């Protein structure tokens, strides 16, 4: 059932700031830390229950059950109803339009450099 709360929830996208401050490796480390905070300690994956129980740690305390289920579905590539660490990291990038745009620019620059290095 959809949330009865009329106010939209705003997720503050801090990934671009973290990426600039920490660099690529540091950002991945922080995403892994986030995964570890949200995962079910017995199952080793993020389930709906573990996400709901720990969502306030990431500023998601105002999200409805449906919002949290939708977030899980968006990241659940293998359809098992839970997120493994890779699915979580991919989801965090997908939920960050600015970081996705930056990643695309980095990829384009790397490809252009590769073409220049190969003499194409």
PDB file of C-alpha atoms in Angstrom:
ATOM      1  CA  UNK A   1       0.000   0.000   0.000  1.00  0.00           C
ATOM      2  CA  UNK A   2       1.318   3.448  -0.810  1.00  0.00           C
ATOM      3  CA  UNK A   3       2.314   5.800   1.943  1.00  0.00           C
ATOM      4  CA  UNK A   4      -0.447   7.987   3.369  1.00  0.00           C
ATOM      5  CA  UNK A   5       2.088  10.744   4.053  1.00  0.00           C
ATOM      6  CA  UNK A   6       1.385  13.583   1.598  1.00  0.00           C
ATOM      7  CA  UNK A   7       4.882  15.068   1.868  1.00  0.00           C
ATOM      8  CA  UNK A   8       7.409  13.668  -0.609  1.00  0.00           C
ATOM      9  CA  UNK A   9      10.543  12.150   0.850  1.00  0.00           C
ATOM     10  CA  UNK A  10      13.768  13.755  -0.220  1.00  0.00           C
ATOM     11  CA  UNK A  11      16.883  11.660  -0.215  1.00  0.00           C
ATOM     12  CA  UNK A  12      19.963  13.827   0.152  1.00  0.00           C
ATOM     13  CA  UNK A  13      22.488  12.552  -2.376  1.00  0.00           C
ATOM     14  CA  UNK A  14      25.843  12.733  -0.603  1.00  0.00           C
ATOM     15  CA  UNK A  15      27.662  10.294  -2.890  1.00  0.00           C
ATOM     16  CA  UNK A  16      29.158  12.967  -5.197  1.00  0.00           C
ATOM     17  CA  UNK A  17      30.555  14.826  -2.174  1.00  0.00           C
ATOM     18  CA  UNK A  18      31.918  11.584  -0.740  1.00  0.00           C
ATOM     19  CA  UNK A  19      33.467  10.631  -4.085  1.00  0.00           C
ATOM     20  CA  UNK A  20      35.232  13.995  -4.343  1.00  0.00           C
ATOM     21  CA  UNK A  21      36.447  13.850  -0.760  1.00  0.00           C
ATOM     22  CA  UNK A  22      37.385  10.173  -0.498  1.00  0.00           C
ATOM     23  CA  UNK A  23      38.289   9.225  -4.050  1.00  0.00           C
ATOM     24  CA  UNK A  24      37.122   6.067  -5.756  1.00  0.00           C
ATOM     25  CA  UNK A  25      38.581   3.539  -3.325  1.00  0.00           C
ATOM     26  CA  UNK A  26      37.383   5.491  -0.294  1.00  0.00           C
ATOM     27  CA  UNK A  27      33.877   5.742  -1.726  1.00  0.00           C
ATOM     28  CA  UNK A  28      33.737   1.993  -2.311  1.00  0.00           C
ATOM     29  CA  UNK A  29      34.920   1.422   1.270  1.00  0.00           C
ATOM     30  CA  UNK A  30      32.128   3.683   2.557  1.00  0.00           C
ATOM     31  CA  UNK A  31      29.537   1.902   0.415  1.00  0.00           C
ATOM     32  CA  UNK A  32      30.727  -1.399   1.880  1.00  0.00           C
ATOM     33  CA  UNK A  33      30.373   0.089   5.372  1.00  0.00           C
ATOM     34  CA  UNK A  34      26.830   1.192   4.482  1.00  0.00           C
ATOM     35  CA  UNK A  35      26.018  -2.303   3.258  1.00  0.00           C
ATOM     36  CA  UNK A  36      27.325  -3.780   6.504  1.00  0.00           C
ATOM     37  CA  UNK A  37      25.139  -1.397   8.537  1.00  0.00           C
ATOM     38  CA  UNK A  38      22.005  -2.381   6.612  1.00  0.00           C
ATOM     39  CA  UNK A  39      22.506  -6.108   6.134  1.00  0.00           C
ATOM     40  CA  UNK A  40      20.854  -8.843   8.112  1.00  0.00           C
ATOM     41  CA  UNK A  41      23.688 -10.121  10.291  1.00  0.00           C
ATOM     42  CA  UNK A  42      22.564 -13.749  10.014  1.00  0.00           C
ATOM     43  CA  UNK A  43      21.837 -13.816   6.279  1.00  0.00           C
ATOM     44  CA  UNK A  44      24.637 -11.492   5.140  1.00  0.00           C
ATOM     45  CA  UNK A  45      22.330  -9.627   2.721  1.00  0.00           C
ATOM     46  CA  UNK A  46      20.008  -6.637   2.941  1.00  0.00           C
ATOM     47  CA  UNK A  47      16.452  -7.838   3.391  1.00  0.00           C
ATOM     48  CA  UNK A  48      13.306  -5.754   3.692  1.00  0.00           C
ATOM     49  CA  UNK A  49      13.312  -6.311   7.458  1.00  0.00           C
ATOM     50  CA  UNK A  50      16.972  -5.337   7.897  1.00  0.00           C
ATOM     51  CA  UNK A  51      16.511  -2.281   5.661  1.00  0.00           C
ATOM     52  CA  UNK A  52      13.467  -1.180   7.634  1.00  0.00           C
ATOM     53  CA  UNK A  53      15.165  -1.835  10.973  1.00  0.00           C
ATOM     54  CA  UNK A  54      18.371   0.035  10.057  1.00  0.00           C
ATOM     55  CA  UNK A  55      17.154   2.626   7.537  1.00  0.00           C
ATOM     56  CA  UNK A  56      17.442   5.523   9.994  1.00  0.00           C
ATOM     57  CA  UNK A  57      21.228   5.009   9.968  1.00  0.00           C
ATOM     58  CA  UNK A  58      21.230   6.308   6.382  1.00  0.00           C
ATOM     59  CA  UNK A  59      18.616   9.014   6.846  1.00  0.00           C
ATOM     60  CA  UNK A  60      15.739   6.947   5.442  1.00  0.00           C
ATOM     61  CA  UNK A  61      13.618   6.866   8.609  1.00  0.00           C
ATOM     62  CA  UNK A  62      10.706   8.723   6.963  1.00  0.00           C
ATOM     63  CA  UNK A  63      10.356   6.294   4.060  1.00  0.00           C
ATOM     64  CA  UNK A  64       7.250   4.118   3.923  1.00  0.00           C
ATOM     65  CA  UNK A  65       7.356   0.339   3.695  1.00  0.00           C
ATOM     66  CA  UNK A  66       6.422   0.662   0.023  1.00  0.00           C
ATOM     67  CA  UNK A  67       9.312   3.090  -0.584  1.00  0.00           C
ATOM     68  CA  UNK A  68      11.735   0.624   1.004  1.00  0.00           C
ATOM     69  CA  UNK A  69      10.305  -2.308  -0.970  1.00  0.00           C
ATOM     70  CA  UNK A  70      10.638  -0.316  -4.182  1.00  0.00           C
ATOM     71  CA  UNK A  71      14.245   0.473  -3.352  1.00  0.00           C
ATOM     72  CA  UNK A  72      14.921  -3.234  -2.808  1.00  0.00           C
ATOM     73  CA  UNK A  73      13.215  -4.175  -6.088  1.00  0.00           C
ATOM     74  CA  UNK A  74      15.242  -1.566  -8.009  1.00  0.00           C
ATOM     75  CA  UNK A  75      18.494  -3.079  -6.826  1.00  0.00           C
ATOM     76  CA  UNK A  76      17.566  -6.757  -6.781  1.00  0.00           C
ATOM     77  CA  UNK A  77      19.025  -7.946 -10.071  1.00  0.00           C
ATOM     78  CA  UNK A  78      18.818 -11.668  -9.334  1.00  0.00           C
ATOM     79  CA  UNK A  79      15.231 -11.508  -8.063  1.00  0.00           C
ATOM     80  CA  UNK A  80      15.850 -13.187  -4.716  1.00  0.00           C
ATOM     81  CA  UNK A  81      14.208 -10.371  -2.716  1.00  0.00           C
ATOM     82  CA  UNK A  82      17.450  -9.281  -1.056  1.00  0.00           C
ATOM     83  CA  UNK A  83      20.524  -7.239  -1.942  1.00  0.00           C
ATOM     84  CA  UNK A  84      24.024  -8.622  -1.952  1.00  0.00           C
ATOM     85  CA  UNK A  85      26.876  -6.146  -1.573  1.00  0.00           C
ATOM     86  CA  UNK A  86      27.378  -5.662  -5.332  1.00  0.00           C
ATOM     87  CA  UNK A  87      23.661  -5.024  -5.919  1.00  0.00           C
ATOM     88  CA  UNK A  88      23.671  -2.473  -3.085  1.00  0.00           C
ATOM     89  CA  UNK A  89      26.674  -0.609  -4.500  1.00  0.00           C
ATOM     90  CA  UNK A  90      25.183  -0.540  -7.995  1.00  0.00           C
ATOM     91  CA  UNK A  91      21.874   0.715  -6.564  1.00  0.00           C
ATOM     92  CA  UNK A  92      23.613   3.534  -4.690  1.00  0.00           C
ATOM     93  CA  UNK A  93      25.274   4.666  -7.925  1.00  0.00           C
ATOM     94  CA  UNK A  94      21.973   4.432  -9.810  1.00  0.00           C
ATOM     95  CA  UNK A  95      20.222   6.528  -7.164  1.00  0.00           C
ATOM     96  CA  UNK A  96      22.840   9.258  -7.553  1.00  0.00           C
ATOM     97  CA  UNK A  97      22.217  11.011 -10.898  1.00  0.00           C
ATOM     98  CA  UNK A  98      25.160  13.371 -10.402  1.00  0.00           C
ATOM     99  CA  UNK A  99      27.540  10.510  -9.679  1.00  0.00           C
ATOM    100  CA  UNK A 100      26.192   8.534 -12.644  1.00  0.00           C
ATOM    101  CA  UNK A 101      26.762  11.553 -14.895  1.00  0.00           C
ATOM    102  CA  UNK A 102      30.291  11.895 -13.526  1.00  0.00           C
ATOM    103  CA  UNK A 103      30.937   8.189 -14.066  1.00  0.00           C
ATOM    104  CA  UNK A 104      29.832   8.478 -17.677  1.00  0.00           C
ATOM    105  CA  UNK A 105      32.188  11.432 -18.197  1.00  0.00           C
ATOM    106  CA  UNK A 106      35.062   9.507 -16.609  1.00  0.00           C
ATOM    107  CA  UNK A 107      34.329   6.537 -18.877  1.00  0.00           C
ATOM    108  CA  UNK A 108      34.220   8.731 -21.973  1.00  0.00           C
ATOM    109  CA  UNK A 109      37.515  10.388 -21.007  1.00  0.00           C
ATOM    110  CA  UNK A 110      39.136   6.984 -20.394  1.00  0.00           C
ATOM    111  CA  UNK A 111      37.923   5.692 -23.762  1.00  0.00           C
ATOM    112  CA  UNK A 112      39.187   8.797 -25.552  1.00  0.00           C
ATOM    113  CA  UNK A 113      42.558   8.429 -23.844  1.00  0.00           C
ATOM    114  CA  UNK A 114      42.691   4.761 -24.826  1.00  0.00           C
ATOM    115  CA  UNK A 115      41.960   5.674 -28.448  1.00  0.00           C
ATOM    116  CA  UNK A 116      44.704   8.318 -28.393  1.00  0.00           C
ATOM    117  CA  UNK A 117      47.161   5.858 -26.858  1.00  0.00           C
ATOM    118  CA  UNK A 118      46.344   3.294 -29.545  1.00  0.00           C
ATOM    119  CA  UNK A 119      46.874   5.892 -32.280  1.00  0.00           C
ATOM    120  CA  UNK A 120      43.287   5.764 -33.561  1.00  0.00           C
TER     121      UNK A 120
END
